[in-house]
Amino acid sequence: MNDTLLAVGLCLASAVAYAAGAVAQERLARAGVARTAGALLGSGVWWWSAGLNAGAALLHAAALRYGPLTLVQPLGALTLVAAVPLGARRAGRRVAAGEWRGTLATVAGLGLLLLPASGPAPDDTLTLAEALVVSGATIALILLLTAARDPGAGLRHATASGLASAVASALTQTVAVAGGRGGPLLSFRVVAVALLVVVFAVGGMLLSQRAYRGGGLGAPLAVVNLANPLAAAAIGAVLLGERLQGGPAGLVLAAAGALVAARGVVLLTRAPAGAAPTPTSRIPAAAAELAVPGGRLPA
């Protein structure tokens, strides 16, 4: 099978799993369960969302084995396509017109970014020094984004989550490609980078949980899906030698896509974070009623 098609298929499966996990996380945040770490760890729904995110991350890692960062990361926008209507359905309401417009604009913009991004399967990887520098700079930026507490903190946490996820993907690609070359899988570099992957993957999930607390689902998830591919593209271009296809025309197309996607995010921030559910609405069993203690959320 063509490497690009395989990468796209794995991305599709990953996006669906990420969407289901995001909806569960947002419902926890709105129910007030996400206020403390103890409450999260005692919630069956949180473990359900963590499992979905872990499965999605594995599928994403497999996609990064066959496609470049500039191709794989924009496909994360498909998470938004699935999550917004799924989240509305979980809340017992219809998707607002503004949410549809924002979702479509964000996805269309990221699609324009995707067109010049297709390229050969990745071959270059980050050195240990590069991985440490990228990790340190990202951690510093995340701390800066999350330091202040004000009405815009939710979207800043979402931006930080996107950055963390992008770095986790770049590091994951290094592990996947380096480990797939037939070299020593447990070399010091691979093990060290794999540990950094865990740090950024878990950090990204916790940051998104904080973002959903005050910003609903659509806007924070859109920001995550915008910051993620842009940061990944920067890493791919600067450190991995990945380039957009099509020369100047490709750059213009990518710039137009970024503007359209940004407009979509603005529309989602203006859309209602959540409408009041109908009297008969409830969280369906698939997302909120688990066969474990603590698996239910308050109505």
XYZ file of C-alpha atoms in Angstrom:
299
model
C 0.000 0.000 0.000
C 1.163 3.533 -0.772
C 2.797 5.054 2.312
C 0.783 8.275 2.035
C -2.549 6.423 1.837
C -1.598 4.284 4.819
C -0.672 7.384 6.822
C -3.999 9.031 5.938
C -5.977 5.918 6.942
C -4.219 5.722 10.290
C -4.879 9.438 10.821
C -8.597 8.939 10.189
C -8.810 6.224 12.848
C -6.752 8.342 15.248
C -9.010 11.376 14.727
C -12.153 9.431 15.632
C -10.579 8.151 18.843
C -9.281 11.618 19.751
C -12.744 13.106 19.131
C -14.457 10.640 21.469
C -11.821 11.296 24.126
C -12.179 15.076 23.769
C -15.960 14.883 24.205
C -15.560 12.831 27.385
C -12.979 15.300 28.728
C -15.182 18.301 27.995
C -18.156 16.711 29.742
C -16.009 16.064 32.798
C -14.887 19.690 32.807
C -18.438 21.043 32.530
C -19.621 18.713 35.297
C -16.933 20.087 37.616
C -15.190 16.726 37.991
C -11.925 18.068 36.567
C -11.245 20.475 39.437
C -8.727 18.263 41.228
C -6.372 15.467 40.239
C -7.970 13.171 42.799
C -11.410 13.663 41.291
C -10.081 12.875 37.825
C -8.291 9.713 38.923
C -11.445 8.553 40.694
C -13.594 9.002 37.605
C -14.194 6.066 35.309
C -15.039 8.497 32.503
C -11.609 10.106 32.768
C -9.926 6.713 32.474
C -12.156 6.009 29.473
C -11.008 9.265 27.863
C -7.384 8.502 28.756
C -7.680 5.097 27.070
C -9.167 6.671 23.953
C -6.362 9.228 23.842
C -3.753 6.514 24.313
C -5.218 4.459 21.477
C -5.387 7.539 19.274
C -1.762 8.354 20.100
C -0.639 4.863 19.043
C -2.474 5.205 15.727
C -0.966 8.646 15.290
C 2.514 7.279 16.007
C 1.993 4.619 13.349
C 0.915 7.317 10.859
C 4.104 9.250 11.585
C 6.091 6.175 10.550
C 4.719 6.487 7.022
C 3.992 10.202 6.514
C 5.843 13.467 7.214
C 4.799 15.805 10.027
C 3.556 18.369 7.500
C 1.081 15.777 6.171
C 0.015 13.951 9.326
C -0.540 16.893 11.672
C -3.108 18.861 9.595
C -5.233 15.713 9.359
C -5.838 16.143 13.073
C -8.517 18.653 12.024
C -10.738 15.645 11.367
C -10.973 15.361 15.146
C -12.905 18.637 15.125
C -15.261 17.368 12.413
C -16.255 14.433 14.586
C -16.079 16.076 18.012
C -18.322 19.128 17.536
C -21.478 17.248 16.423
C -20.695 14.381 18.805
C -20.346 16.807 21.709
C -23.632 18.511 20.840
C -25.384 15.163 20.680
C -23.944 14.159 24.059
C -25.307 17.424 25.493
C -28.755 16.808 24.025
C -28.765 19.797 21.676
C -28.318 20.627 18.038
C -25.071 21.982 16.634
C -25.359 25.781 16.402
C -24.990 27.425 13.002
C -21.898 29.266 14.222
C -20.319 25.995 15.283
C -20.919 24.478 11.843
C -19.439 27.520 10.114
C -16.460 27.605 12.435
C -15.822 23.880 12.095
C -16.071 23.945 8.296
C -13.821 27.005 8.019
C -11.200 25.485 10.328
C -11.195 22.182 8.469
C -11.179 23.876 5.045
C -8.235 26.030 6.080
C -6.273 23.090 7.394
C -7.170 21.225 4.213
C -5.516 24.005 2.204
C -2.486 23.634 4.442
C -2.543 19.899 3.734
C -2.493 20.151 -0.074
C 1.125 21.329 -0.390
C 2.227 19.234 2.586
C 2.233 15.760 1.032
C 5.682 14.326 0.620
C 7.733 11.148 0.900
C 7.871 8.966 3.975
C 10.057 10.547 6.679
C 13.737 9.659 6.783
C 15.424 12.312 8.920
C 15.023 12.323 12.702
C 15.857 14.617 15.592
C 19.210 14.182 17.289
C 19.162 13.937 21.067
C 20.511 17.485 21.333
C 17.779 18.796 19.019
C 15.120 16.910 20.958
C 16.325 18.408 24.244
C 16.463 21.952 22.829
C 12.964 21.686 21.317
C 11.618 20.205 24.554
C 13.170 22.906 26.731
C 11.958 25.751 24.526
C 8.445 24.286 24.371
C 8.220 23.831 28.125
C 9.281 27.455 28.635
C 6.642 28.641 26.146
C 3.954 26.489 27.784
C 4.782 27.938 31.199
C 4.522 31.429 29.742
C 1.145 30.699 28.128
C -0.368 29.167 31.252
C 1.022 31.582 33.854
C -1.792 34.148 33.792
C -5.345 33.417 34.931
C -7.947 35.487 33.098
C -10.946 34.953 30.766
C -8.592 34.057 27.897
C -6.753 31.368 29.851
C -8.787 28.543 28.299
C -7.601 29.289 24.775
C -4.030 29.790 25.966
C -4.167 26.373 27.610
C -5.491 25.007 24.314
C -2.571 26.618 22.464
C -0.158 25.104 24.970
C -1.837 21.716 24.496
C -1.395 22.004 20.724
C 2.290 22.850 21.136
C 2.811 19.920 23.495
C 1.074 17.553 21.085
C 3.148 18.810 18.142
C 6.406 18.234 19.998
C 5.195 14.810 21.138
C 4.519 13.959 17.489
C 7.936 15.146 16.326
C 9.588 13.110 19.066
C 7.357 10.113 18.303
C 8.424 10.246 14.665
C 12.048 10.118 15.774
C 11.367 7.009 17.861
C 9.293 5.337 15.112
C 11.708 6.032 12.269
C 14.892 5.371 14.242
C 13.450 2.163 15.695
C 12.270 0.999 12.278
C 15.678 1.199 10.651
C 16.857 -1.998 12.226
C 19.143 -0.231 14.675
C 19.191 -0.770 18.438
C 15.647 -0.092 19.634
C 16.805 0.502 23.199
C 19.607 2.917 22.375
C 20.070 5.794 24.806
C 18.684 8.314 22.299
C 15.540 6.304 21.554
C 14.803 5.667 25.234
C 15.418 9.312 26.216
C 13.230 10.629 23.404
C 10.515 8.074 24.223
C 10.401 9.375 27.810
C 10.007 12.910 26.485
C 7.129 11.679 24.300
C 5.314 10.453 27.414
C 5.877 13.784 29.194
C 4.500 15.865 26.327
C 1.649 13.496 25.474
C 0.371 13.429 29.054
C 0.998 17.151 29.450
C -0.959 17.893 26.285
C -3.922 15.888 27.537
C -3.963 17.632 30.923
C -3.646 21.056 29.288
C -6.602 20.336 27.013
C -8.604 19.253 30.065
C -7.929 22.667 31.615
C -8.880 24.396 28.355
C -12.292 22.685 28.219
C -13.070 23.882 31.741
C -13.954 27.402 30.645
C -14.108 27.309 26.867
C -16.532 24.535 25.967
C -15.481 22.041 23.299
C -15.404 23.685 19.869
C -13.115 26.692 20.379
C -10.409 24.985 22.511
C -10.352 21.931 20.248
C -10.079 24.183 17.178
C -7.143 26.040 18.743
C -5.438 22.735 19.576
C -5.941 21.560 15.989
C -4.558 24.844 14.634
C -1.534 25.222 16.926
C -0.569 21.574 16.540
C 0.100 21.408 12.763
C 1.622 24.890 12.633
C 4.136 24.017 15.355
C 4.799 20.611 13.798
C 5.345 22.209 10.389
C 7.882 24.585 11.928
C 9.764 21.688 13.533
C 9.619 19.662 10.327
C 10.863 22.558 8.196
C 13.631 23.773 10.520
C 14.994 20.504 11.898
C 13.814 17.651 9.666
C 14.270 19.151 6.234
C 10.582 18.829 5.319
C 9.318 21.308 2.757
C 5.948 22.341 1.380
C 5.407 21.215 -2.185
C 4.675 23.590 -5.083
C 7.228 26.315 -4.433
C 5.839 29.877 -4.055
C 2.324 28.714 -5.000
C 2.442 26.150 -2.210
C 3.469 28.814 0.288
C 0.606 31.070 -0.822
C -1.846 28.172 -0.517
C -0.565 27.340 2.972
C -0.821 30.987 4.062
C -4.391 31.191 2.754
C -5.233 27.991 4.606
C -3.836 29.382 7.859
C -5.982 32.523 7.516
C -9.157 30.542 6.776
C -8.479 28.196 9.691
C -7.876 31.154 12.008
C -11.222 32.606 10.906
C -12.847 29.299 11.806
C -11.361 29.431 15.283
C -12.725 32.964 15.741
C -16.198 31.759 14.716
C -16.011 28.914 17.201
C -15.017 31.248 20.024
C -18.153 33.297 19.304
C -20.433 30.261 19.153
C -22.235 29.246 22.368
C -20.038 27.012 24.480
C -23.005 24.848 25.270
C -26.734 25.197 25.127
C -29.019 23.991 27.817
C -29.836 20.334 27.212
C -33.382 19.174 26.607
C -35.191 17.710 29.643
C -34.666 14.202 28.339
C -30.992 14.612 27.494
C -28.343 12.598 29.227
C -24.819 11.416 28.631
C -25.083 8.176 26.647
C -23.717 5.002 28.108
C -20.870 4.823 25.627
C -19.241 7.932 27.059
C -20.369 8.264 30.651
C -21.696 5.008 32.108
C -18.843 2.602 32.530
C -18.800 -0.736 34.234
C -16.467 0.619 36.906
C -17.103 2.513 40.134
C -17.334 6.253 39.637
C -18.232 5.907 35.985
C -21.235 8.262 36.090
C -21.256 11.998 35.811
C -23.771 14.254 37.511
C -26.581 15.299 35.181
